[in-house]
PDB file of C-alpha atoms in Angstrom:
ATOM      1  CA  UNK A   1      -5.636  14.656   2.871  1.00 93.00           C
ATOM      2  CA  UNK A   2      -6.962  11.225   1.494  1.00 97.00           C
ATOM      3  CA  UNK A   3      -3.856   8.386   1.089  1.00 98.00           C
ATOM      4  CA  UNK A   4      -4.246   5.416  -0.722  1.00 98.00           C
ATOM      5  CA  UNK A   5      -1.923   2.630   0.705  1.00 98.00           C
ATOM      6  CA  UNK A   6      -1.270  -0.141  -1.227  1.00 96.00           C
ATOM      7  CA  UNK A   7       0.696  -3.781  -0.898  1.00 94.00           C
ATOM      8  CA  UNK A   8       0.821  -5.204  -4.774  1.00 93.00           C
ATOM      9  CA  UNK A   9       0.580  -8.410  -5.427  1.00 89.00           C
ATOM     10  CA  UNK A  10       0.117 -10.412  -8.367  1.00 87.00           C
ATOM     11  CA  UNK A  11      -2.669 -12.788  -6.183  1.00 90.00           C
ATOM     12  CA  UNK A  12      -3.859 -10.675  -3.677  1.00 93.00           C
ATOM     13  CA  UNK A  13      -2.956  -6.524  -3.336  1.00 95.00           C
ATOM     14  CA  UNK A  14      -4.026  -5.213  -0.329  1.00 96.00           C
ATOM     15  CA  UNK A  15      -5.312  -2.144  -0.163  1.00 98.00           C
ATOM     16  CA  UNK A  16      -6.375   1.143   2.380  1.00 98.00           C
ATOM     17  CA  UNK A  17      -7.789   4.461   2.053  1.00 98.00           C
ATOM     18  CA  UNK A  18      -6.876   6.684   5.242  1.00 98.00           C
ATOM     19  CA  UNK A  19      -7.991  10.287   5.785  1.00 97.00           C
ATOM     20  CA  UNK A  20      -6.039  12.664   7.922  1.00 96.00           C
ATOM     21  CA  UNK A  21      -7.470  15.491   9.693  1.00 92.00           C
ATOM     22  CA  UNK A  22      -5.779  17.425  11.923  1.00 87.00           C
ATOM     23  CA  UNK A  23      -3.152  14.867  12.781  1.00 83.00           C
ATOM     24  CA  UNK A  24      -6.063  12.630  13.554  1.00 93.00           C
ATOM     25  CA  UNK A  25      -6.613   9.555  11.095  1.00 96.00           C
ATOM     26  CA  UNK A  26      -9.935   7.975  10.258  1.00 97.00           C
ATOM     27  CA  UNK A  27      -9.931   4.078   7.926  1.00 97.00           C
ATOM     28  CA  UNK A  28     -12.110   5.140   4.846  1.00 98.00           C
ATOM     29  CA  UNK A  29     -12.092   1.729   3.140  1.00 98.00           C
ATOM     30  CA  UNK A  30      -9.697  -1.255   3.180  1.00 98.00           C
ATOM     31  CA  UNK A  31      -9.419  -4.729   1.902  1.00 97.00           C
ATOM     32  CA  UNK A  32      -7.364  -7.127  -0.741  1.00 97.00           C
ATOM     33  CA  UNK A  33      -7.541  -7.575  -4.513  1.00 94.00           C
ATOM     34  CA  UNK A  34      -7.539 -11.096  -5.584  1.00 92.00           C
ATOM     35  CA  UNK A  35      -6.895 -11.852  -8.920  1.00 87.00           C
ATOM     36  CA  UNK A  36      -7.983 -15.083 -10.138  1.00 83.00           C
ATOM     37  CA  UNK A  37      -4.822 -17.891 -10.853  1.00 80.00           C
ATOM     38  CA  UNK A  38      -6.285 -19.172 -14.010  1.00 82.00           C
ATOM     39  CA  UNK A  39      -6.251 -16.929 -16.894  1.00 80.00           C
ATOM     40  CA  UNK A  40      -3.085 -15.786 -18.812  1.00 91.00           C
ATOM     41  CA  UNK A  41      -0.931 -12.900 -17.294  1.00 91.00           C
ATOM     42  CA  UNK A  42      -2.509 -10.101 -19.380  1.00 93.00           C
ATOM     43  CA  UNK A  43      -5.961 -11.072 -17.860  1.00 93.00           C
ATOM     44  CA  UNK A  44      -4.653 -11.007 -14.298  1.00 92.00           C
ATOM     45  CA  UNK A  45      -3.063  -7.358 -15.179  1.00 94.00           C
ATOM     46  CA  UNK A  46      -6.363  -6.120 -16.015  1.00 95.00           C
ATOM     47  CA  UNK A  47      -8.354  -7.529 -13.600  1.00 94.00           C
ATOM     48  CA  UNK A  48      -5.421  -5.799 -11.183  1.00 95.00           C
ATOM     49  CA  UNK A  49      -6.059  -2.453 -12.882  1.00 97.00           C
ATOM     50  CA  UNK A  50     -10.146  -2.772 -13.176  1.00 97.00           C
ATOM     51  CA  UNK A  51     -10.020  -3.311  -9.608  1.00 97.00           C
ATOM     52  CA  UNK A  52      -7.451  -0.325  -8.207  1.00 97.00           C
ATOM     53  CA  UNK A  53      -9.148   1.907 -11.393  1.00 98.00           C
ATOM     54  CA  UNK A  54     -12.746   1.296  -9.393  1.00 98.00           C
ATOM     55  CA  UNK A  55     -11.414   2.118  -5.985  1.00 98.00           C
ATOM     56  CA  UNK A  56      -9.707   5.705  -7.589  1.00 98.00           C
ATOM     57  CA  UNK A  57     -12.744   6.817  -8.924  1.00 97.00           C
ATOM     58  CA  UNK A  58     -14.659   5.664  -5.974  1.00 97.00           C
ATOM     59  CA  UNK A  59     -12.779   7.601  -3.176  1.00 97.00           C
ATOM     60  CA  UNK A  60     -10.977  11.047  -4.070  1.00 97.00           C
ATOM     61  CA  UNK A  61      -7.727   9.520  -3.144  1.00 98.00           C
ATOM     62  CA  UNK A  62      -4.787  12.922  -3.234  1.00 97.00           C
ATOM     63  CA  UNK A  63      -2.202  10.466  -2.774  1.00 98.00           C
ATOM     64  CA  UNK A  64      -0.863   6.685  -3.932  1.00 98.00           C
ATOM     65  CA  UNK A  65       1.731   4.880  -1.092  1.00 98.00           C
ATOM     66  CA  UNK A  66       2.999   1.913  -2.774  1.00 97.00           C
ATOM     67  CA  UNK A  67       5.728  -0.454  -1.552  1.00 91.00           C
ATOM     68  CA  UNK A  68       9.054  -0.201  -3.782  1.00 88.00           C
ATOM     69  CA  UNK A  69       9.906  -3.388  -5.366  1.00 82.00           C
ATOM     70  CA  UNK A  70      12.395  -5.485  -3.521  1.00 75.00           C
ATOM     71  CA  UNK A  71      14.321  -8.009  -5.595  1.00 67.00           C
ATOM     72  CA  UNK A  72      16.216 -10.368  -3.563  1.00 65.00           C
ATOM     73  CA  UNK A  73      18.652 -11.740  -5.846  1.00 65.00           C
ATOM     74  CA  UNK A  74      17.532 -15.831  -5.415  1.00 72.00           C
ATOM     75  CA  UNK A  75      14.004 -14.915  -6.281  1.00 74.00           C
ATOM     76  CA  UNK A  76      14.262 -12.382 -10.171  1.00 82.00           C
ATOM     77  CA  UNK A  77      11.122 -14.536 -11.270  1.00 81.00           C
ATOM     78  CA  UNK A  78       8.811 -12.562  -8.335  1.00 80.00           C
ATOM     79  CA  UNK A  79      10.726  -9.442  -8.860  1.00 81.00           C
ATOM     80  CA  UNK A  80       9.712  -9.536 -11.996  1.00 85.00           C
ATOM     81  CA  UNK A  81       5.806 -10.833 -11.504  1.00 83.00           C
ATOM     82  CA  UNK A  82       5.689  -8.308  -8.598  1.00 86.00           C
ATOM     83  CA  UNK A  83       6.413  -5.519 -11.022  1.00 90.00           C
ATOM     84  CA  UNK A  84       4.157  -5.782 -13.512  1.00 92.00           C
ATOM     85  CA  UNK A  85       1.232  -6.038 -10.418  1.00 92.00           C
ATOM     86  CA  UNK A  86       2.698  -2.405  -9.512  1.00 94.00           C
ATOM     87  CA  UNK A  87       2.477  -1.383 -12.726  1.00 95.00           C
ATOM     88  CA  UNK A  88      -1.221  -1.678 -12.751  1.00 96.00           C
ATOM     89  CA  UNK A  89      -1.657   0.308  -9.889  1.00 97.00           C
ATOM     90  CA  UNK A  90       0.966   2.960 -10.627  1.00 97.00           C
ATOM     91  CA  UNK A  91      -0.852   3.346 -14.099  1.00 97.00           C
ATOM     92  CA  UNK A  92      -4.224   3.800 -13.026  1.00 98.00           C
ATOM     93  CA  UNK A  93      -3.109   6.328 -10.122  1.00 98.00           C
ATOM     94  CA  UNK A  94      -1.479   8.540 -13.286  1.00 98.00           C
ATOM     95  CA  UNK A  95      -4.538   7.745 -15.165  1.00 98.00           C
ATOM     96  CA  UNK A  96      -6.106   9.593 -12.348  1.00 98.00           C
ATOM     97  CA  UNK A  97      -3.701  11.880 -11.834  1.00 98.00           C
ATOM     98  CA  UNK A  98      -2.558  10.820  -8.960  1.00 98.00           C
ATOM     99  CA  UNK A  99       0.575  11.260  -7.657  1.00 97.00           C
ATOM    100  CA  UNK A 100       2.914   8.099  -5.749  1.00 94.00           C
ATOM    101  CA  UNK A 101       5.172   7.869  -3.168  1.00 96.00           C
ATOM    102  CA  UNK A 102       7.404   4.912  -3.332  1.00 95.00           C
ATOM    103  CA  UNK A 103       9.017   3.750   0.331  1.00 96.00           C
ATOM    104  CA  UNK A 104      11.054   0.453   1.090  1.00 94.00           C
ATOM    105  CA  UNK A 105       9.750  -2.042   2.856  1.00 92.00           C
ATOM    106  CA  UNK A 106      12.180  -1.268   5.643  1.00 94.00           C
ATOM    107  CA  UNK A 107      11.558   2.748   5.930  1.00 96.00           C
ATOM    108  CA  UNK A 108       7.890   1.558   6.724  1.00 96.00           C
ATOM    109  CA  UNK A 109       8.302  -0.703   9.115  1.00 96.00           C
ATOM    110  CA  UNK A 110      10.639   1.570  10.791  1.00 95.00           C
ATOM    111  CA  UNK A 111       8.003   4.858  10.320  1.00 95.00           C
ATOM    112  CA  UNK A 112       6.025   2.507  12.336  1.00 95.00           C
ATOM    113  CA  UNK A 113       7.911   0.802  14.809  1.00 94.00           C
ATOM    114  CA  UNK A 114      11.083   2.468  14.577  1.00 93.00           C
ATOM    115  CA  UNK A 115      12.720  -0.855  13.676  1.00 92.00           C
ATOM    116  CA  UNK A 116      13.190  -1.445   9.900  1.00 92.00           C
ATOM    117  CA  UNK A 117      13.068  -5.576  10.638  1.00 92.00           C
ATOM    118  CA  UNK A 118      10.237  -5.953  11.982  1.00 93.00           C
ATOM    119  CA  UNK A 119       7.780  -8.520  12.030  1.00 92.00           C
ATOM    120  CA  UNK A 120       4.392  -9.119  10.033  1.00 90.00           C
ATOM    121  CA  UNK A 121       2.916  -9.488  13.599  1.00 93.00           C
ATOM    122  CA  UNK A 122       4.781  -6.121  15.267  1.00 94.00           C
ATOM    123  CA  UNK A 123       3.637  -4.322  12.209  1.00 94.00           C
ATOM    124  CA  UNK A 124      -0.130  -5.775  12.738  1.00 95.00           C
ATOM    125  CA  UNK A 125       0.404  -4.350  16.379  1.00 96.00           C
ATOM    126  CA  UNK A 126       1.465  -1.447  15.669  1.00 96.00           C
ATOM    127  CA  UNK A 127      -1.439  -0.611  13.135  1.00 97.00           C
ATOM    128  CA  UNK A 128      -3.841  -1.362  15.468  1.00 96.00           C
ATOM    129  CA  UNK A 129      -2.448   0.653  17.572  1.00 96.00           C
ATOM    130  CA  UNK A 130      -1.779   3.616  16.358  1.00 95.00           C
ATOM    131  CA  UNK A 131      -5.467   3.451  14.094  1.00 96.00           C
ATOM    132  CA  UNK A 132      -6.892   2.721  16.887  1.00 95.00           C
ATOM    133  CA  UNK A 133      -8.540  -0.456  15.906  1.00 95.00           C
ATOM    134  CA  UNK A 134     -10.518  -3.045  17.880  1.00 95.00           C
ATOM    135  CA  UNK A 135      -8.774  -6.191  16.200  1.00 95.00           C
ATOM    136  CA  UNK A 136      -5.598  -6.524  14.201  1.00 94.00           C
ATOM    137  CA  UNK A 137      -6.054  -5.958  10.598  1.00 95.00           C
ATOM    138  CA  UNK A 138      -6.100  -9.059   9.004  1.00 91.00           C
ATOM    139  CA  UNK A 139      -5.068 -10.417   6.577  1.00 93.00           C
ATOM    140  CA  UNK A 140      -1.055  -9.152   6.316  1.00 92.00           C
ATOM    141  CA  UNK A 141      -1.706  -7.229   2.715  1.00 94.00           C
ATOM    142  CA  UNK A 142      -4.147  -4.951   4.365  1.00 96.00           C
ATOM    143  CA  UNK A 143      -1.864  -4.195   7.350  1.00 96.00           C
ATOM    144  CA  UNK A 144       0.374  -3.481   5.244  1.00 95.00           C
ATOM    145  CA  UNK A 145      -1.280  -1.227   2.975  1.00 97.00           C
ATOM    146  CA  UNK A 146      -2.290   0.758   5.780  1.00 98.00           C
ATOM    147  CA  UNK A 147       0.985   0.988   6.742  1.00 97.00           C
ATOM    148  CA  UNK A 148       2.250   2.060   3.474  1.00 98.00           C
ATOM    149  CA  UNK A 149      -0.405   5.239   3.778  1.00 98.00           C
ATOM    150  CA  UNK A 150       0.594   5.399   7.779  1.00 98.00           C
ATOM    151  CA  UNK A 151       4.194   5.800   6.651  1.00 97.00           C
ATOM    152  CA  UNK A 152       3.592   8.232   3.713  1.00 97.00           C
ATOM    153  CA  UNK A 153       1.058  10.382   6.050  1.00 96.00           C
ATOM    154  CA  UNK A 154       4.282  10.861   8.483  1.00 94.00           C
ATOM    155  CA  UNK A 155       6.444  11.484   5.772  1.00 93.00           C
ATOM    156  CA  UNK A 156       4.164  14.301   4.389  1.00 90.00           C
ATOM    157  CA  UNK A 157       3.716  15.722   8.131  1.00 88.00           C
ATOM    158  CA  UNK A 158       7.603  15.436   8.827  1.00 84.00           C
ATOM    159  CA  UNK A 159       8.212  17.562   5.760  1.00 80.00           C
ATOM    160  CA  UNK A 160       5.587  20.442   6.825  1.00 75.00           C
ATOM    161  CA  UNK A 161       7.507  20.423  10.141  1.00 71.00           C
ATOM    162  CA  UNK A 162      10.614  20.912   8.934  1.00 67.00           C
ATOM    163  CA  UNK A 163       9.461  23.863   6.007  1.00 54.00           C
TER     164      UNK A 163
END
């Protein structure tokens, strides 16, 4: 099974392609997005979606983890901007017929960790950790993309226990 984890954002998305194989995981491919600040909205979406379309058709990805949208109720404005970046990656995974799993911030952190508050640096830990990688993944978007796949892998695995 090949997960594509991905942290959306309208600047920088980060993103992470992890295979599983027999309960062991293996980093395919991982980095950020970064869409330019300059040109009009529309410009930024596509650049978004030429970027996540290239990585689909690049890796043969049988499942999209994407961060749900959190909207805290000071802050509609990057609600709003935040959903239009997941829109672009949500369309291009159906474009690919793909399908997505949606998870709260706080179920991922606590697939992780087993704390739903914890910290950008805990979750960088924890990664690293559990991927078994040399450094901590860097910068924050990645980690968290590949603990958006992390989080969906035990998800899947939890279910095929419990059938």
């Amino acid at each position: 099974m090949i997960i594509l984890g991905v942290d959306p954002g309208l600047r920088t998305s980060g993103y992470a392609v992890i295979e599983q194989r027999q309960r062991q995981l293996q980093v395919l491919d991982a980095g950020t997005f970064s869409a330019d600040t300059e040109p009009p909205l529309p410009n930024r979406l596509l650049q978004i979606y030429s970027d996540i379309d290239a990585l689909l058709s690049e890796h043969n990805i049988n499942i999209m983890a994407i961060e749900k949208l959190y909207a805290h109720y000071r802050h509609p404005r990057t609600a709003i901007l935040m959903g239009h970046a997941r829109g672009m990656f949500l369309l291009a995974a159906a474009e690919h017929k793909i399908p997505g799993d949606e998870y709260s911030a706080t179920r991922i952190k606590k697939s992780l960790t087993g704390s739903g508050r914890a910290g950008k640096e805990q979750m960088q830990r924890s990664v690293m950790s559990q991927l078994g990688l040399a450094r901590l993944p860097t910068p924050s978007d990645v980690a968290d993309a590949l603990a958006a796949a992390m989080c969906c892998i035990n998800e899947h695995n939890r279910q095929e226990i419990t059938l």
